[in-house]
Structure formats: structure tokens, C-alpha cells
Amino acid sequence: EAQVTQNPRYLITVTGKKLTVTCSQNMNHEYMSWYRQDPGLGLRQIYYSMNVEVTDKGDVPEGYKVSRKEKRNFPLILESPSPNQTSLYFCASSKIGLAGSNTGELFFGEGSRLTVL
Amino acid sequence: AQSVSQHNHHVILSEAASLELGCNYSYGGTVNLFWYVQYPGQHLQLLLKYFSGDPLVKGIKGFEAEFIKSKFSFNLRKPSVQWSDTAEYFCAVMENQAGTALIFGKGTTLSVSS
């Protein structure tokens, strides 16, 4: 079954304690992205990756890091979490189209709800 | 920077009522347009998309959307909603030349009462 898998689904942590949210897709997609969803703000892109070892900042990258060492995995790292990073996080992936750009047809993971105290 | 506006924050309808959710975007060039749906407690799923051609596109579950280039709009419609359509709906736009980011609107919550 084609899917994007995120872990953990729920996490409560404290300020400053490093954490990693994993994301894995089994569709051989080149493009992967992280979004955060906050009430009234919709989805905002944190980081994206067009392929292995190619990552770039989205709209709200501050406080986050990513890596893309393998095509299927795109972990999100919070080096020193703060309460303003309390949010619902979604990982998404898609194919790269013939024009070399993201097709926009994103497959989303189930989401990871993070609370930072 | 490109932006996407969804006019309605929360829409409440009775079953069988007709639905239209507004979406406008700011980019003046060629775009790809999408509507995503998020059912309660679930992840986002693609509802329909427009890349080119017929500006009236049909998606899953009886939804359709019309691209009006002159109005920079991509409104979502359904003639008769069901209770199971209760969800949050997101309009999204991608500049198809850049293709690095899908810009989402803030979402519209649809509540359908039976």
C-alpha cells in the first residue's frame, strides 16, 4: 500500500530537548516536504527536498533542520524545541514531473502532534 | 510572494444544500491549482486538480471546481452535500514553473448537519 509514514504520531516534550520526527515514503517519490498546521493559519511549509541531498527552506524554517540521505526518508529535527513549535506536523511526498518540478499532487502522512512544554 | 485566500472560514449547511467555497490566488503567471480535503482526525487528501485544458474539473465524491483565469479564482462546488462531507477544505496553488512549493490557503471548515 502506497503511504507516507510519520513517527511519532503524538509527542509531549519539554523546551530544549532535541527531538526527531521521522518520515518515510514507499512510492519512490523524489519530492518530500514538511508542513506545520496551526489553527487559523492553514498549512505552512517548513522545508522541502527535491531529491537526495537536495533540501531547501520553506516559509517557516526557523528552529528546524532536515536531512535527505536516502530517497525514502526525510526526518524533521528540532534541535532545541520551544513552545511556539507546538503544532501538528505533516510530511508529504510527490513525484517530480517531466518538467523537473513538483507535480503538486502531494501524498500526506497521518500527522504528528507535537506539544512542547 | 504568492498568496491564496479562502473567503469563508466556517460554512454550516444542511444535507442536500448546495456548496460553493471561494478561493482566490495572487500569482499572475501560469499556475496549477488544487483542492485538498482533511476529514476529522485524518490527513489531507487530494480532492481535485487543475493543470490546463477544460477549466471545469471534476474530482472525487461529486465535487467540481471552476478555474476563472480573469478572476484568479478556483471555486469548489458540490450540488448536494452530505453529512460525510464534513471536513476542512484547503485550496492550494503552485507556480508550475518553479514547482517547489504548494501554497495553501488557511482552510474552510465545512459542517453539514443531517
XYZ file of N, CA and C in Angstrom:
693
model
N 0.843 -1.197 0.000
C 0.000 0.000 0.000
C 0.885 1.257 0.000
N 0.559 2.165 -0.918
C 1.313 3.417 -1.001
C 1.024 4.258 0.232
N 2.084 4.702 0.899
C 1.831 5.504 2.092
C 3.047 6.322 2.500
N 2.741 7.342 3.289
C 3.757 8.154 3.940
C 3.577 7.916 5.440
N 4.637 7.485 6.087
C 4.556 7.094 7.493
C 5.363 8.052 8.348
N 4.707 8.590 9.357
C 5.368 9.504 10.279
C 5.394 8.893 11.680
N 6.473 9.164 12.382
C 6.579 8.759 13.778
C 7.395 9.771 14.570
N 6.994 10.056 15.815
C 5.789 9.551 16.479
C 4.543 10.286 16.015
N 3.392 9.741 16.287
C 2.141 10.396 15.963
C 1.796 11.458 17.009
N 2.169 11.191 18.229
C 1.920 12.130 19.316
C 3.169 12.202 20.188
N 3.508 13.414 20.593
C 4.682 13.584 21.440
C 4.517 14.814 22.309
N 4.772 14.633 23.587
C 4.849 15.753 24.518
C 6.278 15.809 25.009
N 6.898 16.971 24.882
C 8.283 17.106 25.291
C 8.457 18.431 26.028
N 9.665 18.680 26.459
C 9.946 19.912 27.185
C 10.895 20.791 26.389
N 10.868 22.050 26.687
C 11.720 23.015 25.997
C 13.177 22.592 26.025
N 13.811 22.623 24.868
C 15.237 22.364 24.777
C 15.643 20.926 24.565
N 14.721 19.998 24.662
C 15.069 18.585 24.494
C 14.953 18.188 23.034
N 16.084 17.937 22.406
C 16.129 17.627 20.977
C 15.211 16.469 20.615
N 14.528 16.612 19.502
C 13.689 15.514 19.037
C 13.709 15.428 17.518
N 13.386 14.248 17.045
C 13.329 13.986 15.607
C 11.994 13.338 15.271
N 11.338 13.861 14.263
C 10.134 13.251 13.728
C 10.520 12.586 12.403
N 10.303 11.299 12.323
C 10.711 10.591 11.112
C 9.587 10.594 10.090
N 9.977 10.504 8.830
C 9.035 10.415 7.724
C 9.605 9.473 6.687
N 8.800 8.534 6.258
C 9.246 7.575 5.261
C 8.130 7.347 4.252
N 8.512 7.301 2.962
C 7.510 7.025 1.918
C 7.972 5.840 1.073
N 6.991 5.082 0.599
C 7.312 3.856 -0.149
C 6.916 3.960 -1.622
N 6.811 5.181 -2.140
C 6.348 5.385 -3.507
C 7.465 5.826 -4.450
N 8.689 5.807 -3.964
C 9.845 6.225 -4.767
C 9.719 7.678 -5.256
N 9.082 8.505 -4.441
C 8.910 9.911 -4.805
C 10.202 10.685 -4.597
N 10.463 11.596 -5.540
C 11.646 12.429 -5.415
C 11.415 13.578 -4.424
N 10.239 14.146 -4.471
C 9.948 15.357 -3.702
C 9.359 15.002 -2.350
N 9.893 15.611 -1.298
C 9.323 15.461 0.033
C 9.319 16.815 0.727
N 8.369 16.969 1.640
C 8.200 18.275 2.259
C 7.629 18.117 3.652
N 7.906 19.087 4.505
C 7.302 19.156 5.826
C 6.456 20.415 5.922
N 5.260 20.237 6.505
C 4.358 21.349 6.759
C 3.994 21.330 8.238
N 3.664 22.508 8.751
C 3.023 22.576 10.051
C 1.639 23.197 9.883
N 0.701 22.678 10.644
C -0.676 23.148 10.555
C -1.074 23.746 11.888
N -1.472 24.996 11.867
C -1.890 25.700 13.079
C -3.254 26.321 12.850
N -4.104 26.338 13.861
C -5.459 26.886 13.704
C -5.433 28.312 13.162
N -6.236 28.534 12.117
C -6.331 29.865 11.542
C -5.198 30.243 10.612
N -4.174 29.414 10.551
C -3.026 29.714 9.699
C -2.875 28.723 8.551
N -3.653 27.670 8.557
C -3.557 26.685 7.494
C -2.259 25.904 7.557
N -1.774 25.481 6.409
C -0.523 24.734 6.333
C 0.583 25.645 5.836
N 1.693 25.590 6.511
C 2.858 26.376 6.114
C 4.050 25.445 5.943
N 4.765 25.655 4.860
C 5.868 24.768 4.530
C 7.099 25.107 5.368
N 7.732 24.069 5.909
C 8.910 24.262 6.748
C 10.180 24.087 5.910
N 10.317 22.912 5.328
C 11.434 22.573 4.450
C 10.906 21.657 3.360
N 11.664 21.598 2.272
C 11.340 20.652 1.233
C 12.626 20.082 0.638
N 12.458 19.000 -0.095
C 13.598 18.352 -0.729
C 13.196 17.873 -2.112
N 13.967 18.263 -3.111
C 13.657 17.853 -4.480
C 14.256 16.475 -4.798
N 15.234 16.059 -4.023
C 15.830 14.733 -4.217
C 16.871 14.502 -3.125
N 17.524 13.370 -3.180
C 18.541 13.034 -2.177
C 19.605 14.119 -2.133
N 19.928 14.530 -0.906
C 20.955 15.537 -0.646
C 20.598 16.929 -1.173
N 19.348 17.147 -1.559
C 18.897 18.463 -2.034
C 17.747 18.925 -1.163
N 18.024 19.881 -0.284
C 16.980 20.406 0.594
C 16.980 21.925 0.538
N 15.849 22.517 0.881
C 15.772 23.976 0.881
C 14.687 24.423 1.839
N 14.807 25.687 2.256
C 13.883 26.239 3.234
C 12.534 26.553 2.605
N 11.497 26.366 3.412
C 10.166 26.801 3.027
C 9.878 28.155 3.646
N 8.644 28.344 4.052
C 8.235 29.643 4.583
C 8.580 29.848 6.055
N 8.641 28.764 6.824
C 8.862 28.879 8.272
C 9.935 27.909 8.744
N 11.181 28.062 8.299
C 12.218 27.079 8.627
C 12.897 27.271 9.978
N 12.672 28.426 10.634
C 13.425 28.738 11.848
C 13.148 27.706 12.941
N 14.233 27.189 13.508
C 14.116 26.229 14.596
C 14.059 24.781 14.142
N 14.142 24.554 12.863
C 14.051 23.198 12.311
C 15.268 22.883 11.433
N 15.562 21.609 11.350
C 16.560 21.101 10.408
C 15.994 19.867 9.742
N 16.514 19.568 8.565
C 16.111 18.349 7.858
C 17.356 17.731 7.233
N 17.204 16.496 6.807
C 18.247 15.845 6.028
C 17.579 14.897 5.040
N 18.265 14.630 3.944
C 17.730 13.696 2.944
C 18.888 12.841 2.440
N 19.219 11.869 3.264
C 20.327 10.977 2.923
C 19.851 9.809 2.054
N 18.599 9.465 2.178
C 18.019 8.394 1.369
C 16.739 8.927 0.730
N 16.393 8.360 -0.386
C 15.233 8.856 -1.118
C 13.950 8.697 -0.309
N 13.809 7.626 0.434
C 12.552 7.349 1.105
C 12.367 8.097 2.415
N 13.440 8.615 3.007
C 13.343 9.197 4.346
C 13.638 10.690 4.368
N 12.892 11.393 5.202
C 13.063 12.850 5.293
C 12.744 13.274 6.726
N 13.652 13.067 7.646
C 13.375 13.394 9.043
C 13.388 14.896 9.327
N 12.548 15.292 10.267
C 12.482 16.680 10.725
C 13.098 16.736 12.116
N 14.046 17.608 12.300
C 14.794 17.685 13.555
C 14.529 19.026 14.221
N 14.162 18.935 15.498
C 14.028 20.139 16.313
C 15.162 20.089 17.328
N 16.195 20.884 17.100
C 17.405 20.823 17.932
C 17.116 21.283 19.362
N 16.347 22.330 19.494
C 16.022 22.875 20.810
C 14.576 23.377 20.774
N 13.635 22.454 20.930
C 12.220 22.821 20.769
C 11.786 23.922 21.731
N 10.873 24.749 21.252
C 10.297 25.803 22.073
C 8.776 25.697 21.996
N 8.065 26.286 22.958
C 6.593 26.168 22.970
C 5.933 26.644 21.678
N 6.529 27.600 20.961
C 5.900 28.063 19.715
C 6.023 27.042 18.580
N 6.680 25.940 18.853
C 6.727 24.848 17.875
C 5.685 23.776 18.165
N 4.863 24.038 19.173
C 3.712 23.166 19.409
C 2.791 23.270 18.200
N 2.540 22.146 17.551
C 1.794 22.194 16.295
C 1.501 20.777 15.818
N 0.759 20.708 14.735
C 0.513 19.450 14.027
C 1.387 19.455 12.772
N 2.227 18.452 12.654
C 3.199 18.416 11.567
C 2.819 17.331 10.557
N 2.903 17.698 9.292
C 2.632 16.749 8.211
C 3.834 16.643 7.287
N 4.160 15.419 6.975
C 5.136 15.138 5.935
C 4.370 14.794 4.669
N 4.904 15.168 3.533
C 4.233 14.885 2.266
C 5.263 14.548 1.202
N 4.843 13.806 0.199
C 5.745 13.478 -0.892
C 5.001 13.515 -2.212
N 5.763 13.680 -3.267
C 5.163 13.612 -4.603
C 6.237 13.285 -5.633
N 5.781 12.930 -6.800
C 6.701 12.696 -7.900
C 7.187 14.031 -8.456
N 8.296 13.964 -9.140
C 8.761 15.099 -9.911
C 8.277 14.895 -11.338
N 7.658 15.910 -11.923
C 7.100 15.802 -13.250
C 8.158 15.898 -14.334
N 7.708 15.774 -15.572
C 8.622 15.799 -16.708
C 9.360 17.121 -16.821
N 8.749 18.186 -16.344
C 9.381 19.498 -16.408
C 10.411 19.692 -15.312
N 10.586 18.676 -14.478
C 11.565 18.775 -13.405
C 11.049 19.473 -12.172
N 9.753 19.665 -12.104
C 9.181 20.326 -10.940
C 8.205 19.395 -10.224
N 7.954 19.736 -9.007
C 6.966 19.006 -8.203
C 5.606 19.056 -8.889
N 4.924 17.914 -8.958
C 3.618 17.889 -9.643
C 2.530 18.551 -8.819
N 2.758 18.712 -7.533
C 1.741 19.302 -6.675
C 0.748 18.297 -6.129
N 0.797 17.083 -6.615
C -0.123 16.054 -6.116
C 0.543 15.384 -4.930
N 0.334 15.969 -3.780
C 1.024 15.512 -2.585
C 0.301 14.360 -1.907
N 1.087 13.416 -1.416
C 0.595 12.361 -0.556
C 1.051 12.711 0.863
N 0.092 12.789 1.773
C 0.402 13.230 3.121
C 0.471 12.059 4.087
N 1.312 12.238 5.100
C 1.311 11.314 6.222
C 0.143 11.620 7.144
N 0.014 10.818 8.201
C -1.119 10.946 9.116
C -0.971 12.120 10.077
N 0.209 12.682 10.142
C 0.427 13.825 11.025
C 1.071 13.432 12.340
N 1.833 14.363 12.892
C 2.469 14.181 14.200
C 2.123 15.387 15.055
N 1.414 15.106 16.131
C 1.005 16.214 17.002
C 2.049 16.371 18.096
N 2.702 17.528 18.074
C 3.801 17.802 18.999
C 3.397 18.891 19.976
N 3.629 18.625 21.248
C 3.418 19.627 22.296
C 4.738 19.862 23.005
N 5.140 21.123 23.064
C 6.377 21.491 23.748
C 6.016 22.313 24.988
N 6.359 21.786 26.153
C 6.002 22.459 27.412
C 7.108 23.383 27.875
N 5.254 37.807 -2.775
C 5.048 36.366 -2.606
C 3.599 36.014 -2.931
N 3.474 34.831 -3.475
C 2.135 34.392 -3.841
C 1.308 34.112 -2.594
N 0.009 34.373 -2.679
C -0.870 34.076 -1.558
C -2.152 33.458 -2.073
N -2.812 32.746 -1.194
C -4.071 32.093 -1.514
C -5.089 32.506 -0.460
N -6.231 32.989 -0.910
C -7.278 33.441 0.009
C -8.502 32.554 -0.105
N -8.949 32.071 1.023
C -10.214 31.348 1.071
C -11.190 32.225 1.847
N -12.312 32.530 1.222
C -13.171 33.589 1.735
C -13.922 33.205 2.996
N -14.250 31.940 3.107
C -15.087 31.504 4.210
C -14.254 30.700 5.201
N -14.322 31.098 6.461
C -13.591 30.342 7.469
C -14.379 29.108 7.902
N -15.687 29.313 8.071
C -16.534 28.209 8.530
C -17.877 28.299 7.819
N -18.264 27.216 7.188
C -19.545 27.147 6.482
C -20.386 26.052 7.118
N -21.637 26.391 7.397
C -22.550 25.420 8.009
C -23.719 25.219 7.055
N -23.961 23.976 6.668
C -25.039 23.662 5.742
C -25.844 22.474 6.226
N -27.040 22.384 5.735
C -27.850 21.187 5.959
C -27.628 20.227 4.810
N -27.850 18.964 5.070
C -27.718 17.962 3.993
C -28.593 18.350 2.807
N -28.085 18.087 1.626
C -28.755 18.358 0.347
C -28.600 19.806 -0.109
N -28.059 20.663 0.731
C -27.822 22.045 0.292
C -26.659 22.070 -0.693
N -26.617 23.122 -1.493
C -25.512 23.267 -2.437
C -24.357 23.997 -1.765
N -23.169 23.689 -2.250
C -21.957 24.227 -1.645
C -21.135 24.977 -2.679
N -20.618 26.126 -2.287
C -19.580 26.780 -3.071
C -18.599 27.418 -2.109
N -17.341 27.011 -2.220
C -16.260 27.569 -1.411
C -15.344 28.388 -2.312
N -15.098 29.621 -1.905
C -14.297 30.515 -2.733
C -12.805 30.375 -2.494
N -12.040 30.568 -3.563
C -10.587 30.554 -3.484
C -10.049 31.523 -4.518
N -9.202 32.426 -4.081
C -8.522 33.342 -4.981
C -7.027 33.298 -4.715
N -6.252 33.491 -5.752
C -4.800 33.470 -5.593
C -4.229 34.740 -6.209
N -2.990 35.017 -5.855
C -2.430 36.306 -6.243
C -1.452 36.230 -7.410
N -0.968 35.059 -7.763
C 0.086 34.963 -8.776
C -0.466 35.211 -10.165
N 0.222 36.033 -10.955
C -0.272 36.399 -12.267
C 0.135 35.480 -13.386
N 1.028 34.552 -13.139
C 1.512 33.673 -14.191
C 0.721 32.377 -14.257
N 1.290 31.409 -14.914
C 0.636 30.111 -15.064
C 0.733 29.333 -13.762
N -0.376 28.771 -13.354
C -0.404 28.059 -12.080
C -1.065 26.697 -12.231
N -0.755 25.836 -11.307
C -1.505 24.598 -11.105
C -2.334 24.789 -9.839
N -3.557 24.303 -9.861
C -4.498 24.571 -8.771
C -5.038 23.277 -8.194
N -5.256 23.302 -6.894
C -5.668 22.077 -6.200
C -6.686 22.407 -5.110
N -7.509 21.427 -4.813
C -8.282 21.421 -3.590
C -7.946 20.123 -2.847
N -7.621 20.297 -1.568
C -7.379 19.165 -0.692
C -8.459 19.146 0.382
N -8.742 17.951 0.890
C -9.733 17.801 1.950
C -9.107 17.066 3.123
N -9.485 17.498 4.310
C -8.999 16.846 5.530
C -10.212 16.479 6.376
N -10.565 15.197 6.397
C -11.670 14.724 7.233
C -11.205 14.705 8.688
N -12.137 14.807 9.623
C -11.763 14.893 11.041
C -10.805 13.792 11.460
N -9.683 14.197 12.022
C -8.696 13.244 12.520
C -7.857 12.566 11.459
N -7.990 12.980 10.226
C -7.246 12.321 9.149
C -6.267 13.278 8.485
N -5.464 12.721 7.586
C -4.511 13.544 6.846
C -5.182 14.138 5.613
N -4.501 15.060 4.992
C -5.034 15.690 3.794
C -5.022 14.726 2.613
N -6.060 14.866 1.795
C -6.146 14.059 0.581
C -6.493 14.981 -0.574
N -5.988 14.621 -1.741
C -6.284 15.417 -2.930
C -7.732 15.203 -3.354
N -8.449 16.295 -3.539
C -9.854 16.241 -3.948
C -9.957 16.408 -5.467
N -9.273 17.403 -5.996
C -9.217 17.605 -7.436
C -8.086 18.558 -7.780
N -7.780 18.618 -9.068
C -6.651 19.422 -9.517
C -6.941 20.010 -10.892
N -6.293 21.126 -11.176
C -6.349 21.730 -12.497
C -4.936 22.060 -12.935
N -4.566 21.546 -14.112
C -3.269 21.878 -14.695
C -3.459 22.720 -15.949
N -4.347 22.282 -16.819
C -4.602 23.007 -18.065
C -5.855 22.404 -18.702
N -6.304 23.025 -19.800
C -7.447 22.479 -20.532
C -8.769 22.985 -20.001
N -9.763 22.124 -19.978
C -11.113 22.487 -19.547
C -11.068 23.106 -18.158
N -11.557 24.335 -18.020
C -11.461 24.994 -16.714
C -12.408 24.428 -15.667
N -13.328 23.595 -16.084
C -14.225 22.949 -15.124
C -13.693 21.536 -14.889
N -13.228 21.294 -13.681
C -12.641 19.994 -13.369
C -13.498 19.264 -12.357
N -13.544 17.969 -12.522
C -14.346 17.148 -11.613
C -13.409 16.302 -10.754
N -13.773 16.201 -9.490
C -12.967 15.404 -8.583
C -13.749 14.247 -8.013
N -13.276 13.769 -6.879
C -13.942 12.647 -6.248
C -15.179 13.104 -5.479
N -16.065 12.174 -5.204
C -17.235 12.390 -4.344
C -18.158 13.502 -4.842
N -18.218 13.721 -6.146
C -19.158 14.678 -6.707
C -18.734 16.132 -6.659
N -17.509 16.394 -6.231
C -17.014 17.761 -6.190
C -16.514 18.193 -7.562
N -16.630 19.479 -7.831
C -16.069 20.059 -9.027
C -15.541 21.453 -8.701
N -14.681 21.956 -9.555
C -14.147 23.296 -9.352
C -13.984 23.962 -10.698
N -14.138 25.274 -10.704
C -14.027 26.030 -11.939
C -12.907 27.046 -11.822
N -12.004 26.991 -12.786
C -10.898 27.933 -12.867
C -11.334 29.105 -13.728
N -11.330 30.297 -13.162
C -11.634 31.506 -13.918
C -10.384 32.363 -13.880
N -9.649 32.339 -14.986
C -8.340 32.986 -15.033
C -8.447 34.490 -14.800
N -9.461 35.107 -15.368
C -9.598 36.565 -15.278
C -9.878 37.015 -13.845
N -10.415 36.118 -13.052
C -10.731 36.444 -11.658
C -9.730 35.834 -10.686
N -8.736 35.143 -11.192
C -7.749 34.464 -10.335
C -8.473 33.603 -9.300
N -9.480 32.892 -9.750
C -10.280 32.126 -8.808
C -10.346 30.658 -9.179
N -10.591 29.841 -8.182
C -10.725 28.398 -8.361
C -11.699 27.912 -7.297
N -12.986 28.172 -7.519
C -14.002 27.882 -6.521
C -14.440 26.423 -6.569
N -14.669 25.880 -5.409
C -15.092 24.491 -5.255
C -16.612 24.431 -5.123
N -17.238 23.470 -5.782
C -18.699 23.361 -5.744
C -19.119 21.910 -5.575
N -20.315 21.764 -4.978
C -20.985 20.468 -4.940
C -22.473 20.747 -4.897
N -23.247 20.116 -5.765
C -24.672 20.447 -5.858
C -25.471 20.073 -4.610
N -25.060 18.991 -3.943
C -25.853 18.495 -2.816
C -24.901 17.844 -1.813
N -24.693 18.509 -0.684
C -23.725 17.980 0.277
C -24.342 16.894 1.153
N -23.448 16.059 1.683
C -23.856 15.009 2.595
C -23.165 15.214 3.936
N -23.688 14.570 4.961
C -23.094 14.694 6.291
C -21.618 14.289 6.251
N -21.309 13.306 5.426
C -19.934 12.799 5.340
C -18.970 13.788 4.675
N -19.503 14.888 4.160
C -18.623 15.913 3.581
C -18.076 16.856 4.643
N -18.509 16.690 5.879
C -17.978 17.489 6.971
C -16.467 17.303 7.040
N -15.743 18.406 6.871
C -14.283 18.315 6.762
C -13.720 19.725 6.649
N -12.403 19.803 6.597
C -11.755 21.076 6.301
C -11.221 21.013 4.880
N -11.438 22.083 4.142
C -11.088 22.118 2.731
C -10.021 23.181 2.499
N -8.982 22.776 1.798
C -7.862 23.676 1.536
C -7.671 23.860 0.038
N -7.619 25.097 -0.367
C -7.237 25.435 -1.731
C -5.718 25.594 -1.762
N -5.089 25.189 -2.847
C -3.627 25.282 -2.931
C -3.213 25.635 -4.354
N -2.136 26.368 -4.443
C -1.660 26.863 -5.732
C -0.177 26.596 -5.856
N 0.244 26.200 -7.043
C 1.659 26.049 -7.305
C 2.003 26.753 -8.605
N 3.072 27.534 -8.553
C 3.588 28.141 -9.771
C 4.259 27.028 -10.545
N 3.733 26.645 -11.679
C 4.229 25.423 -12.295
C 5.582 25.567 -12.949
N 6.109 26.757 -12.981
C 7.479 26.909 -13.454
C 8.465 26.606 -12.339
N 8.130 27.061 -11.147
C 9.031 26.839 -10.014
C 8.844 25.431 -9.455
N 7.628 25.110 -9.156
C 7.298 23.755 -8.715
C 7.968 23.301 -7.451
N 8.345 24.219 -6.582
C 8.990 23.787 -5.350
C 8.059 23.825 -4.159
N 6.996 24.579 -4.243
C 6.130 24.684 -3.073
C 4.683 24.801 -3.487
N 3.867 24.138 -2.719
C 2.424 24.259 -2.847
C 2.013 25.252 -1.774
N 1.402 26.364 -2.179
C 0.967 27.367 -1.220
C -0.488 27.107 -0.872
N -0.752 26.913 0.401
C -2.098 26.582 0.849
C -2.821 27.814 1.370
N -4.131 27.837 1.157
C -4.974 28.790 1.845
C -5.141 28.359 3.294
N -5.838 29.187 4.079
C -5.960 28.903 5.508
C -7.029 27.874 5.818
N -7.775 27.495 4.808
C -8.744 26.434 5.013
C -10.143 26.932 5.314
N -11.127 26.144 4.923
C -12.537 26.395 5.242
C -13.089 25.149 5.898
N -13.650 25.322 7.067
C -14.291 24.208 7.759
C -15.737 24.115 7.313
N -16.110 22.970 6.807
C -17.491 22.724 6.396
C -18.143 21.797 7.409
N -19.261 22.240 7.968
C -20.043 21.410 8.878
C -21.396 21.166 8.231
N -21.728 19.893 8.044
C -23.000 19.519 7.428
C -23.850 18.813 8.468
N -25.051 19.337 8.675
C -25.950 18.725 9.645
C -26.960 17.841 8.924
N -27.271 16.724 9.565
C -28.196 15.767 8.934
C -29.637 16.094 9.289
